[in-house]
Amino acid sequence: MDRRDFLKGAAIGMAAIAIPPVNASASYLETFFQKYYREMTPEDKKKVVERLEKEYREKYHKDIRVKTTEAIPGVLYGYGLDLSRCIGCRRCVYACVTENNLSRSNPQIQYITVLQFKNGEKWVTDLEESEKYYNPETVPAPDHFYMPVQCQQCEDPPCVRVCPTQATYKAEDGIVVVDYNWCIGCRYCMAACPYGARKFNWGEWNVPTDQINTNTHYLGNRPKIKGSVEKCTFCIQRVREVPGRYTACVEICPVGARKFGNLLDPASEIRLLIETKRVFRLKEELNTNPKFYYFFSL
Amino acid sequence: MKKTVIGKRLTMFSVVMPAVILVFFLTITGRAEEKPGAPVPGNHSQASPQAVPQPTASPQPANQPNVSKPLSATPQQTDNANAADAGKETRFGIPKFFTTKPPLTPGIFPCSQCHAAMTPNKQRRELGFHQDVVLNHATKQRWCLDCHDANDRDKLKLANGDLIPFTESYFLCGQCHGNIFRDWKTGIHGKRIGYWNGEKQYYLCVNCHNQHSPKFQPLKPLPMPARPHSGDVVKGTTSVDIEGKKIYIPVYK
């Protein structure tokens, strides 16, 4: 075979690859050529939302609303968690799973991990010593305490720095979000995150149809794509509204350990607790500058 | 000859270099001093207002907090009728937005239904009625009539003799738990649900704590997460009802 024949063959081969499969719908092509969320015009977003909502209706026979609500100007979300109060009951974990439409199995995805520590043992300096699979009859177990960990919404997020496609980025209101359609599934961000906050969709998204939360956001709890990374978004579909609801984990906590508010508002509970309580942020030495403040009220 | 030249150069080097380094450092520190407000990277002092990260691209820089400004109670956050006395001593009055009701036992309130016809017995004793009430709250120095008014059973009594309705029981709790009361008013203690930037429900002390036995009872934890590499262990999901909210939990094989 001479060079010319080889090139001809290669050209034909490439062309064959480029032609979409026979059953390709317009929706498939639109998905394939969809733009990066941050570069979309409002019209682009509207089109994408219409396409997604149609897709979801066909797939799940349910009207799932996909919002593209923008950040509220002058808002920087912050979170407080009272470690003196947390009893490790895991109510927050499943309120989050329910609110954010997280895959129930294969693999199971949960944004919040509650860690159990023994009194007097190694603690924040060595999270490897913690117990994630504790299961006593009742909590709090004697001589143990608990620390829930989720995305810390860093001001200098290492996950964003490593993303080769910029699919994950920090929004104006401080929430680190993922454009699931732009994510290529390389999982660099998962390796970069010091908090283990990012989860990967190894399998198809699976939530029983009757359990789907139909109030969704493009950057939040909409049905996920296999091979994309997801994470806590401070319930972006709830909080980016005026008035916006508290996050699901705040509302479920039976001991009122979880606090949420605007860091730029001096009268918000998050600002007051930062100013008056003993506060620390997880792995501060990494200079990730989290907006998630652990505190002790006792 | 050559050696001495090199030697001279080395001597000059050893004299000049520290001077250069010194000048360099002076320049750097001088620059840093010019900007006293510049954030020092890595200095995340606890509970300091400077620890609040500033937005890198805030559309409204005017909204950034002025940390030196004294905090004042916003009128939105105070209920003027209630907070008149409480607001004076603290920066924050009673929050306006709570709409929760005290969990009065159905059918038992108003207490005067029965008590109006009874003469108050101030003797500390085993009660014939109200056996569901277990007092486990500083029992040594407390008895029913320290908080419930002997003459008007539909009211609670403060230490100074003032009567307050059951809906304002936080004034009673706040007599001893002053620091908790203060935190509760600002939202640090207790639970809020609703809208973070709008109307919210603010739980009363007695919505979470049993006033007669306030320590939290241990709870059954929800299921632990699936262990990695455990295969397909989730059999299905089931729902649990928590404070009227339906949440889904896994059922493992």
PDB file of C-alpha atoms in Angstrom, chain A residues 26-125:
ATOM      1  CA  ALA A  26     -31.541  15.908  16.708  1.00  0.00           C
ATOM      2  CA  SER A  27     -31.329  15.925  20.478  1.00  0.00           C
ATOM      3  CA  TYR A  28     -28.229  13.739  20.347  1.00  0.00           C
ATOM      4  CA  LEU A  29     -26.482  16.136  18.027  1.00  0.00           C
ATOM      5  CA  GLU A  30     -27.572  19.130  20.063  1.00  0.00           C
ATOM      6  CA  THR A  31     -26.205  17.498  23.192  1.00  0.00           C
ATOM      7  CA  PHE A  32     -22.970  16.691  21.404  1.00  0.00           C
ATOM      8  CA  PHE A  33     -22.470  20.222  20.173  1.00  0.00           C
ATOM      9  CA  GLN A  34     -23.790  21.938  23.304  1.00  0.00           C
ATOM     10  CA  LYS A  35     -21.780  24.980  24.374  1.00  0.00           C
ATOM     11  CA  TYR A  36     -20.063  25.563  27.696  1.00  0.00           C
ATOM     12  CA  TYR A  37     -22.630  26.794  30.219  1.00  0.00           C
ATOM     13  CA  ARG A  38     -20.668  29.895  31.150  1.00  0.00           C
ATOM     14  CA  GLU A  39     -20.487  30.976  27.505  1.00  0.00           C
ATOM     15  CA  MET A  40     -24.163  30.480  26.789  1.00  0.00           C
ATOM     16  CA  THR A  41     -26.391  33.447  26.088  1.00  0.00           C
ATOM     17  CA  PRO A  42     -29.784  33.532  27.801  1.00  0.00           C
ATOM     18  CA  GLU A  43     -31.280  32.241  24.512  1.00  0.00           C
ATOM     19  CA  ASP A  44     -28.819  29.352  24.423  1.00  0.00           C
ATOM     20  CA  LYS A  45     -29.716  28.476  28.007  1.00  0.00           C
ATOM     21  CA  LYS A  46     -33.409  28.569  27.211  1.00  0.00           C
ATOM     22  CA  LYS A  47     -32.887  26.190  24.302  1.00  0.00           C
ATOM     23  CA  VAL A  48     -30.804  23.792  26.369  1.00  0.00           C
ATOM     24  CA  VAL A  49     -33.347  23.816  29.187  1.00  0.00           C
ATOM     25  CA  GLU A  50     -36.165  23.084  26.728  1.00  0.00           C
ATOM     26  CA  ARG A  51     -34.190  20.186  25.268  1.00  0.00           C
ATOM     27  CA  LEU A  52     -33.347  18.760  28.695  1.00  0.00           C
ATOM     28  CA  GLU A  53     -36.898  19.066  29.964  1.00  0.00           C
ATOM     29  CA  LYS A  54     -38.180  17.297  26.837  1.00  0.00           C
ATOM     30  CA  GLU A  55     -35.582  14.558  27.222  1.00  0.00           C
ATOM     31  CA  TYR A  56     -36.491  14.031  30.865  1.00  0.00           C
ATOM     32  CA  ARG A  57     -40.200  13.937  30.039  1.00  0.00           C
ATOM     33  CA  GLU A  58     -39.600  11.206  27.481  1.00  0.00           C
ATOM     34  CA  LYS A  59     -37.256   9.267  29.714  1.00  0.00           C
ATOM     35  CA  TYR A  60     -38.884   9.553  33.148  1.00  0.00           C
ATOM     36  CA  HIS A  61     -42.474  10.498  32.170  1.00  0.00           C
ATOM     37  CA  LYS A  62     -42.294  13.349  34.611  1.00  0.00           C
ATOM     38  CA  ASP A  63     -42.189  17.130  34.298  1.00  0.00           C
ATOM     39  CA  ILE A  64     -38.782  18.004  35.671  1.00  0.00           C
ATOM     40  CA  ARG A  65     -38.165  21.742  35.822  1.00  0.00           C
ATOM     41  CA  VAL A  66     -34.588  22.793  35.057  1.00  0.00           C
ATOM     42  CA  LYS A  67     -33.745  26.287  36.281  1.00  0.00           C
ATOM     43  CA  THR A  68     -30.796  28.416  35.226  1.00  0.00           C
ATOM     44  CA  THR A  69     -31.190  31.005  37.978  1.00  0.00           C
ATOM     45  CA  GLU A  70     -28.208  33.338  38.142  1.00  0.00           C
ATOM     46  CA  ALA A  71     -26.322  34.249  41.295  1.00  0.00           C
ATOM     47  CA  ILE A  72     -27.883  36.939  43.470  1.00  0.00           C
ATOM     48  CA  PRO A  73     -25.652  40.044  43.455  1.00  0.00           C
ATOM     49  CA  GLY A  74     -23.993  40.854  46.772  1.00  0.00           C
ATOM     50  CA  VAL A  75     -24.315  37.337  48.143  1.00  0.00           C
ATOM     51  CA  LEU A  76     -21.503  35.016  49.181  1.00  0.00           C
ATOM     52  CA  TYR A  77     -22.836  31.865  50.754  1.00  0.00           C
ATOM     53  CA  GLY A  78     -21.318  30.559  53.944  1.00  0.00           C
ATOM     54  CA  TYR A  79     -22.047  27.585  56.138  1.00  0.00           C
ATOM     55  CA  GLY A  80     -21.634  26.881  59.823  1.00  0.00           C
ATOM     56  CA  LEU A  81     -21.674  23.530  61.573  1.00  0.00           C
ATOM     57  CA  ASP A  82     -21.839  23.269  65.343  1.00  0.00           C
ATOM     58  CA  LEU A  83     -19.711  20.302  66.374  1.00  0.00           C
ATOM     59  CA  SER A  84     -20.857  20.707  69.980  1.00  0.00           C
ATOM     60  CA  ARG A  85     -24.360  19.782  68.868  1.00  0.00           C
ATOM     61  CA  CYS A  86     -23.981  17.213  66.092  1.00  0.00           C
ATOM     62  CA  ILE A  87     -25.084  13.771  67.245  1.00  0.00           C
ATOM     63  CA  GLY A  88     -24.251  11.845  64.061  1.00  0.00           C
ATOM     64  CA  CYS A  89     -27.823  10.799  63.241  1.00  0.00           C
ATOM     65  CA  ARG A  90     -27.276  11.039  59.434  1.00  0.00           C
ATOM     66  CA  ARG A  91     -30.611  12.804  58.869  1.00  0.00           C
ATOM     67  CA  CYS A  92     -28.714  15.387  56.788  1.00  0.00           C
ATOM     68  CA  VAL A  93     -27.188  12.717  54.541  1.00  0.00           C
ATOM     69  CA  TYR A  94     -30.540  11.418  53.357  1.00  0.00           C
ATOM     70  CA  ALA A  95     -32.328  14.771  53.283  1.00  0.00           C
ATOM     71  CA  CYS A  96     -29.558  15.728  50.848  1.00  0.00           C
ATOM     72  CA  VAL A  97     -29.912  12.499  48.857  1.00  0.00           C
ATOM     73  CA  THR A  98     -33.650  13.127  48.525  1.00  0.00           C
ATOM     74  CA  GLU A  99     -33.401  16.845  47.686  1.00  0.00           C
ATOM     75  CA  ASN A 100     -30.534  16.514  45.239  1.00  0.00           C
ATOM     76  CA  ASN A 101     -31.719  13.433  43.332  1.00  0.00           C
ATOM     77  CA  LEU A 102     -28.586  11.418  44.142  1.00  0.00           C
ATOM     78  CA  SER A 103     -28.204   7.966  42.652  1.00  0.00           C
ATOM     79  CA  ARG A 104     -29.516   5.398  45.079  1.00  0.00           C
ATOM     80  CA  SER A 105     -27.305   2.509  43.990  1.00  0.00           C
ATOM     81  CA  ASN A 106     -24.613   1.362  41.560  1.00  0.00           C
ATOM     82  CA  PRO A 107     -22.917   3.373  42.866  1.00  0.00           C
ATOM     83  CA  GLN A 108     -24.687   4.909  45.792  1.00  0.00           C
ATOM     84  CA  ILE A 109     -23.898   8.638  45.898  1.00  0.00           C
ATOM     85  CA  GLN A 110     -24.008  10.775  49.027  1.00  0.00           C
ATOM     86  CA  TYR A 111     -22.643  14.302  49.318  1.00  0.00           C
ATOM     87  CA  ILE A 112     -22.373  14.302  53.121  1.00  0.00           C
ATOM     88  CA  THR A 113     -20.100  11.913  54.988  1.00  0.00           C
ATOM     89  CA  VAL A 114     -20.522  11.832  58.746  1.00  0.00           C
ATOM     90  CA  LEU A 115     -17.309  10.830  60.494  1.00  0.00           C
ATOM     91  CA  GLN A 116     -17.238   9.365  63.973  1.00  0.00           C
ATOM     92  CA  PHE A 117     -14.268   9.934  66.271  1.00  0.00           C
ATOM     93  CA  LYS A 118     -13.407   8.513  69.642  1.00  0.00           C
ATOM     94  CA  ASN A 119     -12.928  11.019  72.414  1.00  0.00           C
ATOM     95  CA  GLY A 120      -9.261  11.727  72.980  1.00  0.00           C
ATOM     96  CA  GLU A 121      -8.035   9.980  69.838  1.00  0.00           C
ATOM     97  CA  LYS A 122      -6.514  11.543  66.751  1.00  0.00           C
ATOM     98  CA  TRP A 123      -8.931  13.859  65.118  1.00  0.00           C
ATOM     99  CA  VAL A 124      -8.754  16.656  62.531  1.00  0.00           C
ATOM    100  CA  THR A 125      -5.086  16.005  61.927  1.00  0.00           C
TER     101      THR A 125
END
